[in-house]
mmCIF file of C-alpha atoms and ligand atoms in Angstrom:
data_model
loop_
_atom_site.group_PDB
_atom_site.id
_atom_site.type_symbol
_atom_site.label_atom_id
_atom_site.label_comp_id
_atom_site.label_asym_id
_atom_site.label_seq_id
_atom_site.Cartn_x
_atom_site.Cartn_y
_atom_site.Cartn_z
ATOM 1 C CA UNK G 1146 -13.868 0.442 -6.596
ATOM 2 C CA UNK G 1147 -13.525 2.185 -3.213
ATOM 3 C CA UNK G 1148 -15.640 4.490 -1.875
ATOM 4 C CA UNK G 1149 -14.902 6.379 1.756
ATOM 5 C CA UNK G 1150 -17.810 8.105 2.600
ATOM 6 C CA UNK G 1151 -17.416 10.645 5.911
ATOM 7 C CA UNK G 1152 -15.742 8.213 7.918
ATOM 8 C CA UNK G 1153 -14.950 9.030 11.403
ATOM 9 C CA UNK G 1154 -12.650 6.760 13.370
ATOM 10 C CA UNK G 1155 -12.164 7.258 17.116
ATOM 11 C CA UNK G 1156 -9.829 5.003 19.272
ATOM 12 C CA UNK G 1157 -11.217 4.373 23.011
ATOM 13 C CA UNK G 1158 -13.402 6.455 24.422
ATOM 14 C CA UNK G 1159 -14.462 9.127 27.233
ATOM 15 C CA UNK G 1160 -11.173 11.635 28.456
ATOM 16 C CA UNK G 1161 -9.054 8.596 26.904
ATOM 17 C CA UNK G 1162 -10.637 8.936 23.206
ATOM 18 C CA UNK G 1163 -8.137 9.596 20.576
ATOM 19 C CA UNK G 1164 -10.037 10.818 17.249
ATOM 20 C CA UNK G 1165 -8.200 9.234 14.414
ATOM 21 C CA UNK G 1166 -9.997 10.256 11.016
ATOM 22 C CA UNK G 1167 -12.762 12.901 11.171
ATOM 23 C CA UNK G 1168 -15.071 12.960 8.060
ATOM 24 C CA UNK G 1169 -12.724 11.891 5.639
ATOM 25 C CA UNK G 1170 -14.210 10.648 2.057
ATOM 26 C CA UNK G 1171 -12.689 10.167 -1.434
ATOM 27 C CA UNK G 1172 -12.992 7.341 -3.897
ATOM 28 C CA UNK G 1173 -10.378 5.326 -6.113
ATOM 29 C CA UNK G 1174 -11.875 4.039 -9.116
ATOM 30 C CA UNK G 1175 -11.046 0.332 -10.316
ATOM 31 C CA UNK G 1176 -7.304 -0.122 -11.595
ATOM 32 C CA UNK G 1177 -6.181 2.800 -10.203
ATOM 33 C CA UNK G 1178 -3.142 3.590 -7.958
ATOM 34 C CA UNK G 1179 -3.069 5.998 -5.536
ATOM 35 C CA UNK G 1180 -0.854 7.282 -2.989
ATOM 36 C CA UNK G 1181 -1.398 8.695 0.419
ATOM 37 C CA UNK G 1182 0.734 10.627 1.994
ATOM 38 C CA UNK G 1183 0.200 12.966 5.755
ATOM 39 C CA UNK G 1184 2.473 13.893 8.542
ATOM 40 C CA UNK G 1185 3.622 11.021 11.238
ATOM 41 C CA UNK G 1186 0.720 9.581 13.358
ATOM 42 C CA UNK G 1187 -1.805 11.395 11.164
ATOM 43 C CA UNK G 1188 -3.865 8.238 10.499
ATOM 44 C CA UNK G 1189 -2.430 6.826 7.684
ATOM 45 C CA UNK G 1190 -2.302 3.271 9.020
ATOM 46 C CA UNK G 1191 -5.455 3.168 10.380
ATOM 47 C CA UNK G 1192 -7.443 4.277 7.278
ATOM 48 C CA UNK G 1193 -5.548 1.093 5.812
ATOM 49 C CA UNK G 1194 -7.096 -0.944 8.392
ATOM 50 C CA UNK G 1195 -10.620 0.633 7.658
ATOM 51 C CA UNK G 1196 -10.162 -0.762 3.863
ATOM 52 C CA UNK G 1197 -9.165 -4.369 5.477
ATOM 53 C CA UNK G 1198 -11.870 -4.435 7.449
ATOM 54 C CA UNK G 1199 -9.698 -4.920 10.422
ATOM 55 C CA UNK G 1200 -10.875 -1.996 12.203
ATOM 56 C CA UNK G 1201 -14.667 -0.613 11.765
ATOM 57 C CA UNK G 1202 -15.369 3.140 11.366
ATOM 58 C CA UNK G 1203 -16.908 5.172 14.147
ATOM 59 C CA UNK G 1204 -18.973 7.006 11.500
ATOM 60 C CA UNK G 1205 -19.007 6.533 7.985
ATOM 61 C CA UNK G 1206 -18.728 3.854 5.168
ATOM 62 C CA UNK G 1207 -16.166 1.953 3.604
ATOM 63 C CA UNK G 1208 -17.456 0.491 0.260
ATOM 64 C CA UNK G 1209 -15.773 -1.776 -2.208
ATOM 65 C CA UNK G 1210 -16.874 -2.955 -5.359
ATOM 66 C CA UNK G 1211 -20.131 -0.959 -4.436
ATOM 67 C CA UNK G 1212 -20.419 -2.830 -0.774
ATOM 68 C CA UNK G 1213 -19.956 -2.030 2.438
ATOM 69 C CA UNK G 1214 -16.815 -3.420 4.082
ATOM 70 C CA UNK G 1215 -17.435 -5.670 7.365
ATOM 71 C CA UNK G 1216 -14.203 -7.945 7.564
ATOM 72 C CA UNK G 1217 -11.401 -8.555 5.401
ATOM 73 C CA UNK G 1218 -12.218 -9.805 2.196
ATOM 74 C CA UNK G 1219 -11.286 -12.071 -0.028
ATOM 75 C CA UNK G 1220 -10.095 -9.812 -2.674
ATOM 76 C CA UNK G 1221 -8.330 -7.464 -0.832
ATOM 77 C CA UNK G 1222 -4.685 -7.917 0.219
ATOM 78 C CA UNK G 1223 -2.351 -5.626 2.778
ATOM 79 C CA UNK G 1224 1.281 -5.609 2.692
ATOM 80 C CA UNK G 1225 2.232 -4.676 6.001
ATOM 81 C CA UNK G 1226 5.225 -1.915 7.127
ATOM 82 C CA UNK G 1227 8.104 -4.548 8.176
ATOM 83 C CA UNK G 1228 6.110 -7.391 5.513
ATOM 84 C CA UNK G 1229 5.000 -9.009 8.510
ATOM 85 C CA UNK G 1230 6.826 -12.313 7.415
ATOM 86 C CA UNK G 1231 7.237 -15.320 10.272
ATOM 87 C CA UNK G 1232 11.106 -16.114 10.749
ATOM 88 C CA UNK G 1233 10.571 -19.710 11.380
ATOM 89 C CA UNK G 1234 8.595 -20.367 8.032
ATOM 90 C CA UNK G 1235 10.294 -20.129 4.291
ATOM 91 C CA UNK G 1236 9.850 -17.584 1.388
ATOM 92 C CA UNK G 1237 7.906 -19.866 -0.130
ATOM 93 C CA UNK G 1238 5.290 -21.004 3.134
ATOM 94 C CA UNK G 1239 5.753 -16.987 3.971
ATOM 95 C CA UNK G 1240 4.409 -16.062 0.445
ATOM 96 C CA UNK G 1241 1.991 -18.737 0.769
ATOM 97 C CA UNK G 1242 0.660 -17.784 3.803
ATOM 98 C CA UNK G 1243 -2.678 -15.556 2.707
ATOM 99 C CA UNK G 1244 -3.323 -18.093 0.218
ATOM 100 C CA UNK G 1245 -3.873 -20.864 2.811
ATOM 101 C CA UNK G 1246 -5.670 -19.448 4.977
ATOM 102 C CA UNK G 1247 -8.044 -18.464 2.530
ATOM 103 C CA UNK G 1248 -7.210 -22.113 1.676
ATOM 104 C CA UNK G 1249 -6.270 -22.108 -1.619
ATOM 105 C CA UNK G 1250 -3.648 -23.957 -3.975
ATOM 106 C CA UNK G 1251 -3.035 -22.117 -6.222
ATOM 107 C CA UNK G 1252 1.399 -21.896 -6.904
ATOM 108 C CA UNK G 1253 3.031 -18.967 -5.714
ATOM 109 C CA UNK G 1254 5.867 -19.812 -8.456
ATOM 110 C CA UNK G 1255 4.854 -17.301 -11.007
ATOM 111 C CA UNK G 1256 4.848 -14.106 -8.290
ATOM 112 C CA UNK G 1257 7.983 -15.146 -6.894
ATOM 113 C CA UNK G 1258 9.601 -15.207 -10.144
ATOM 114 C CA UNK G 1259 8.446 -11.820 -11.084
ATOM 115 C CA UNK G 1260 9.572 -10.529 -7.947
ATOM 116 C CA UNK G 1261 13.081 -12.206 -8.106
ATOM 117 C CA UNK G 1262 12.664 -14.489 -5.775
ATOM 118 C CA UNK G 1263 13.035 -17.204 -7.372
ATOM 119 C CA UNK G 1264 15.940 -19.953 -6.372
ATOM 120 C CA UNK G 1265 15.705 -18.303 -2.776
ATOM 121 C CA UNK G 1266 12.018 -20.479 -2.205
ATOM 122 C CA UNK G 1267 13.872 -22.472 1.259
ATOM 123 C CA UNK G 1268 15.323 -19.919 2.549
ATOM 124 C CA UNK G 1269 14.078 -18.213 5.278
ATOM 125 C CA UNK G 1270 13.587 -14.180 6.277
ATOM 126 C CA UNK G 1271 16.962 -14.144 8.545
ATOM 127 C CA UNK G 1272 18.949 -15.765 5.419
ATOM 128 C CA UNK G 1273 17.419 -12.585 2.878
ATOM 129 C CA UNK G 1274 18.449 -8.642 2.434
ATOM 130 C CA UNK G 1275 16.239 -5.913 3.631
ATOM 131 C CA UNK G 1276 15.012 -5.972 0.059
ATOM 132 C CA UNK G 1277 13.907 -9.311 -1.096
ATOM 133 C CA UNK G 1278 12.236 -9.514 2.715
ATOM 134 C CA UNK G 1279 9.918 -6.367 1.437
ATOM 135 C CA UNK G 1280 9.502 -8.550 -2.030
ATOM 136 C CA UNK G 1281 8.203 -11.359 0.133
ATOM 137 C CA UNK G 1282 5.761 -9.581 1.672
ATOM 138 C CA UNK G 1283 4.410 -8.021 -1.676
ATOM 139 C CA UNK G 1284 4.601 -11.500 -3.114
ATOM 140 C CA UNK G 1285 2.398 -12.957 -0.440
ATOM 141 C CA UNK G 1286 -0.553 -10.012 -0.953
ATOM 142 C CA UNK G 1287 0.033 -10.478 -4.665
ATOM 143 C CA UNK G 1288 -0.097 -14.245 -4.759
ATOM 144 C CA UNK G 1289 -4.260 -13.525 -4.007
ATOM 145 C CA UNK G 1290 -4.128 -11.638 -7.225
ATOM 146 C CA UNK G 1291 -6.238 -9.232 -5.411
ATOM 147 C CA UNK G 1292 -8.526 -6.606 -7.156
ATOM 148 C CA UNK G 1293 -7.604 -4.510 -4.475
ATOM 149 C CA UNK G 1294 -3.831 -4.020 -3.036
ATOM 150 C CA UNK G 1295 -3.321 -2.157 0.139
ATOM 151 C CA UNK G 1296 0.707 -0.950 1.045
ATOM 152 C CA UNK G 1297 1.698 0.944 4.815
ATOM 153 C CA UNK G 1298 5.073 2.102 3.894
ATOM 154 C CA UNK G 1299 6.817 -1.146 1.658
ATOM 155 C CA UNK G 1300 9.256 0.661 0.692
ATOM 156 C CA UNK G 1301 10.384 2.675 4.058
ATOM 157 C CA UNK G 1302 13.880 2.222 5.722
ATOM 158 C CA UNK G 1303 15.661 0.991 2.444
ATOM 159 C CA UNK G 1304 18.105 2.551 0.782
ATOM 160 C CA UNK G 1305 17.242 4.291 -2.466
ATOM 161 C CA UNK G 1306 18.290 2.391 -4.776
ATOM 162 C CA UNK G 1307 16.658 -1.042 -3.475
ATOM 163 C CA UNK G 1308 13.880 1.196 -2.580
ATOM 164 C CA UNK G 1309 13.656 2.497 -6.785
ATOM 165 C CA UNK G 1310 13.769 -1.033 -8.075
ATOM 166 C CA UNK G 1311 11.206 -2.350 -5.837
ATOM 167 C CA UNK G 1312 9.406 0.768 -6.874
ATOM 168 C CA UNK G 1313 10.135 -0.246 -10.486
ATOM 169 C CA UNK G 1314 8.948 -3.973 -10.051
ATOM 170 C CA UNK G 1315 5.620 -2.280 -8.444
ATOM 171 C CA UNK G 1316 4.828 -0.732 -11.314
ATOM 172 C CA UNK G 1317 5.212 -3.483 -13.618
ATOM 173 C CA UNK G 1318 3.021 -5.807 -11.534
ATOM 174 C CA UNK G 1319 0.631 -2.897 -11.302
ATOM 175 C CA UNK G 1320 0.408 -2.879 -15.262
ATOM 176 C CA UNK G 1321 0.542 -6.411 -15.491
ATOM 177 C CA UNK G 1322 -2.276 -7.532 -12.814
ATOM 178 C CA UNK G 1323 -4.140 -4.192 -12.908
ATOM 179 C CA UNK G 1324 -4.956 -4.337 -9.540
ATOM 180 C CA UNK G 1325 -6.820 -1.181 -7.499
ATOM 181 C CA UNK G 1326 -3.938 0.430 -5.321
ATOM 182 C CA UNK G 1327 -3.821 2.454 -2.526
ATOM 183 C CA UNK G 1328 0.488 3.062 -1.556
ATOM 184 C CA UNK G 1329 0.790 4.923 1.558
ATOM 185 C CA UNK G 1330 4.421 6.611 2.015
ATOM 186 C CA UNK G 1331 6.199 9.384 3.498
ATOM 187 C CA UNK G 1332 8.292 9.270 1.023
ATOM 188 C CA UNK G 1333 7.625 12.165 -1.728
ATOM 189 C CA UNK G 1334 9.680 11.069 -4.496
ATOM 190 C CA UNK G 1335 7.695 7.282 -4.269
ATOM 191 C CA UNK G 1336 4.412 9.262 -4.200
ATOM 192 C CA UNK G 1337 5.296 10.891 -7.242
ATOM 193 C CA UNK G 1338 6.579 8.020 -9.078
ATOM 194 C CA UNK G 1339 3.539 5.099 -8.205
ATOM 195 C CA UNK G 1340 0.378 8.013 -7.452
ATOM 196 C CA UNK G 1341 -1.677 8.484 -10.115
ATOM 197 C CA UNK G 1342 -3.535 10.395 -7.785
ATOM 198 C CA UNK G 1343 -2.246 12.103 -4.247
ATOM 199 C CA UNK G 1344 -4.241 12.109 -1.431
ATOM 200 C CA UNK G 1345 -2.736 14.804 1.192
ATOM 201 C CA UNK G 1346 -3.997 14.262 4.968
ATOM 202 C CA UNK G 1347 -3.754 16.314 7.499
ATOM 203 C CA UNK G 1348 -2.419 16.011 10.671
ATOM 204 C CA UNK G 1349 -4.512 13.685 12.880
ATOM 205 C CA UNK G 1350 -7.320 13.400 13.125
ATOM 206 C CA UNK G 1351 -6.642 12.693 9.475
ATOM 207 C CA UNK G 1352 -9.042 14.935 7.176
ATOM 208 C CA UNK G 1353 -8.514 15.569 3.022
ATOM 209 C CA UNK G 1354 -6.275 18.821 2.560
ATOM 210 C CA UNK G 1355 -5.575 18.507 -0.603
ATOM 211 C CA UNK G 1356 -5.545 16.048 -4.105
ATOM 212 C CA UNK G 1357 -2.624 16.708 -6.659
ATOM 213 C CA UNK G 1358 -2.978 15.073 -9.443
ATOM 214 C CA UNK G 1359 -0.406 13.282 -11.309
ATOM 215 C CA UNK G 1360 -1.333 12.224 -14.820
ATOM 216 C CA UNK G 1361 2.366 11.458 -16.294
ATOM 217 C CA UNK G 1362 2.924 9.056 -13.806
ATOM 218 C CA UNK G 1363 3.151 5.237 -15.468
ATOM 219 C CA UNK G 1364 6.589 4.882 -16.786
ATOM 220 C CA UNK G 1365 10.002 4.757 -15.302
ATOM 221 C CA UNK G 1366 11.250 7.440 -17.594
ATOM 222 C CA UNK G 1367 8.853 9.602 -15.814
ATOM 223 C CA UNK G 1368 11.083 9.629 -12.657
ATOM 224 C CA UNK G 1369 13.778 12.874 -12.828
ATOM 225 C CA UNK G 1370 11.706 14.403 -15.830
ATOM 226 C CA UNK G 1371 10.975 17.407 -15.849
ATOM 227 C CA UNK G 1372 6.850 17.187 -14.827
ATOM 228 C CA UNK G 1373 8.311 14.647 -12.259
ATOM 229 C CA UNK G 1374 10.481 17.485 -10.587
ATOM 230 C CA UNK G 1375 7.795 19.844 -10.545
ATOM 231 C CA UNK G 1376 5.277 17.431 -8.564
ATOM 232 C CA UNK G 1377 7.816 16.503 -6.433
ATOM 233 C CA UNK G 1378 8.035 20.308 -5.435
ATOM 234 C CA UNK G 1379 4.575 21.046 -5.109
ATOM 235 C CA UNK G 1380 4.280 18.052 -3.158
ATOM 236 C CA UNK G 1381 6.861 18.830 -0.572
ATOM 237 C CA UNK G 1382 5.658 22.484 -1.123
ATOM 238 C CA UNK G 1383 2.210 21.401 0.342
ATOM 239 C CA UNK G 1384 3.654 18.871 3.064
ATOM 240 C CA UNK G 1385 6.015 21.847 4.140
ATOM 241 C CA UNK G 1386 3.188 24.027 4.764
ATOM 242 C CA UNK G 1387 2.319 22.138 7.420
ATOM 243 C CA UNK G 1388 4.961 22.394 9.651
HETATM 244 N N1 ADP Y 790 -5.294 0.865 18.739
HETATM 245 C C1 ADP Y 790 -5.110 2.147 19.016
HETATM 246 N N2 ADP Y 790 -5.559 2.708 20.164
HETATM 247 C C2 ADP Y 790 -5.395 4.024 20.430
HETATM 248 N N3 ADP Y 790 -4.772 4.888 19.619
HETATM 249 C C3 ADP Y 790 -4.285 4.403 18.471
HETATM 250 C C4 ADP Y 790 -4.414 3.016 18.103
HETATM 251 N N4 ADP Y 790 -3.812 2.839 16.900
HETATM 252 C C5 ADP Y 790 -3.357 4.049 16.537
HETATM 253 N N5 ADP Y 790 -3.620 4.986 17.474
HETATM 254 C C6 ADP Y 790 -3.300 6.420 17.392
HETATM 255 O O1 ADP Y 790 -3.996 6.946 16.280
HETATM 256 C C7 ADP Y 790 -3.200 7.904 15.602
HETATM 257 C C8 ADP Y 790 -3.016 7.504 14.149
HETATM 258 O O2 ADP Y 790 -2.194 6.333 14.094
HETATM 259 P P1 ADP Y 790 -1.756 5.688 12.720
HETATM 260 O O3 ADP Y 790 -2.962 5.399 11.913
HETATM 261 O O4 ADP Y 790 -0.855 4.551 13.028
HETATM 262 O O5 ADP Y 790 -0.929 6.897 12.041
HETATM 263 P P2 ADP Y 790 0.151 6.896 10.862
HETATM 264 O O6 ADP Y 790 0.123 5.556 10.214
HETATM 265 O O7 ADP Y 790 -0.268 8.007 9.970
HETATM 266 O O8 ADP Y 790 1.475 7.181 11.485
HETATM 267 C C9 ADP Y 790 -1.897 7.981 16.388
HETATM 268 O O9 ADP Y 790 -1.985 9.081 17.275
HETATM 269 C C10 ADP Y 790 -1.848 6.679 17.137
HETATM 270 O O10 ADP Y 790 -1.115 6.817 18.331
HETATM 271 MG MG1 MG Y 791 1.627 4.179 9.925
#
């Protein structure tokens, strides 16, 4: 469904040039969920903004569904790091909001629901937690019912347990829509839980070091199991190696 193919991405140019990605390809097949994970500054963001199509590679191709990427698409949704939501508008015109401007109708009552949100449709951002602000912002790239869902950090700066059930409600949607994923995190423990693959980066310019995969990964039992525990260690085992 996605296809990176030795993409390069350099920001500015001359003495100034700051080489983001260098020659970085892998692939995500359709319905899959993968999570990326690299040191701070490493490129993460940007190689979310490469799948948009917000930001074009240097060198390189981004493909999905077998073509190459040249603006955002229609199918393809990105939940931003803060959600990105505008104070002055609702929950429901905020979750609304990549619908219309692709300008469709369709009701955003179903996504809100499964996210909890509903009965809290008039309010606006200022009047919500932390939580159900993050839950707005997934609701609004999931109200596109997107084949492919892109995530910088949803989950960062909550506490853990808001943090685990928004983790939780992921992975239901994730079964339910079977959308393509690609979650990036810092967090290990999230990696673990919603990766069915984990893509290690290096530090920036942001190259492959390493794919762990993560097979048991599906069910919420599978957090604090044993298998869990173990990838969480080789994860942070690999991470740690880094400095
Ligand atoms: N528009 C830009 N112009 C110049 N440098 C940028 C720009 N955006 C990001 N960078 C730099 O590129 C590197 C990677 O940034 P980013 O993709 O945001 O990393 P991450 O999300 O992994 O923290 C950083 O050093 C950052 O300062
Ligand atoms: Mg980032």
């Amino acid at each position: 469904m996605i296809e990176v193919r030795g993409v390069s991405l350099v920001y500015g140019s001359g003495p100034a040039a700051v080489p983001a990605i260098a020659e970085l390809s892998f692939s995500v097949e359709e319905g899959e969920m993968v999570a990326v994970v690299g040191p701070s500054g490493c490129g993460k963001t940007s190689l979310l903004l490469l799948l948009d199509g917000l930001v074009r590679p240097t060198s390189g191709q981004v493909l999905i569904a077998g073509e190459e990427v040249r603006g955002v698409r229609r199918d393809v949704a990105l939940v931003l790091q803060d959600a990105g939501l505008l104070p002055w508008k609702t929950v429901r015109q905020n979750a609304e909001l990549a619908l219309r401007i692709q300008k469709r109708r369709e009701s955003v009552d179903g996504i809100l629901a499964a996210l909890g949100l509903s009965g809290f449709e008039r309010r606006f951002p200022a009047e919500l937690s932390e939580g159900m602000r993050r839950r707005v912002g997934i609701a609004r790239a999931l109200a596109l019912r997107p084949r492919v869902l892109l995530m910088d950090e949803p989950m960062a700066n909550l506490d853990s347990l808001t943090r685990e059930r928004i983790q939780n409600l992921l992975l239901d949607l994730w079964w339910e829509m079977r959308f393509t994923a690609v979650l990036v995190t810092h967090d290990i423990e999230e990696a673990v839980f919603l990766g069915q693959r984990i893509l290690v980066l290096t530090p920036r310019p942001a190259r492959l070091r390493e794919v762990l995969e993560n097979p048991g990964m599906g069910s919420q039992e599978y957090r604090g199991s044993p298998d869990f525990l173990a990838r969480v260690r080789a994860l942070r085992r690999i991470l740690g190696e880094n400095g």
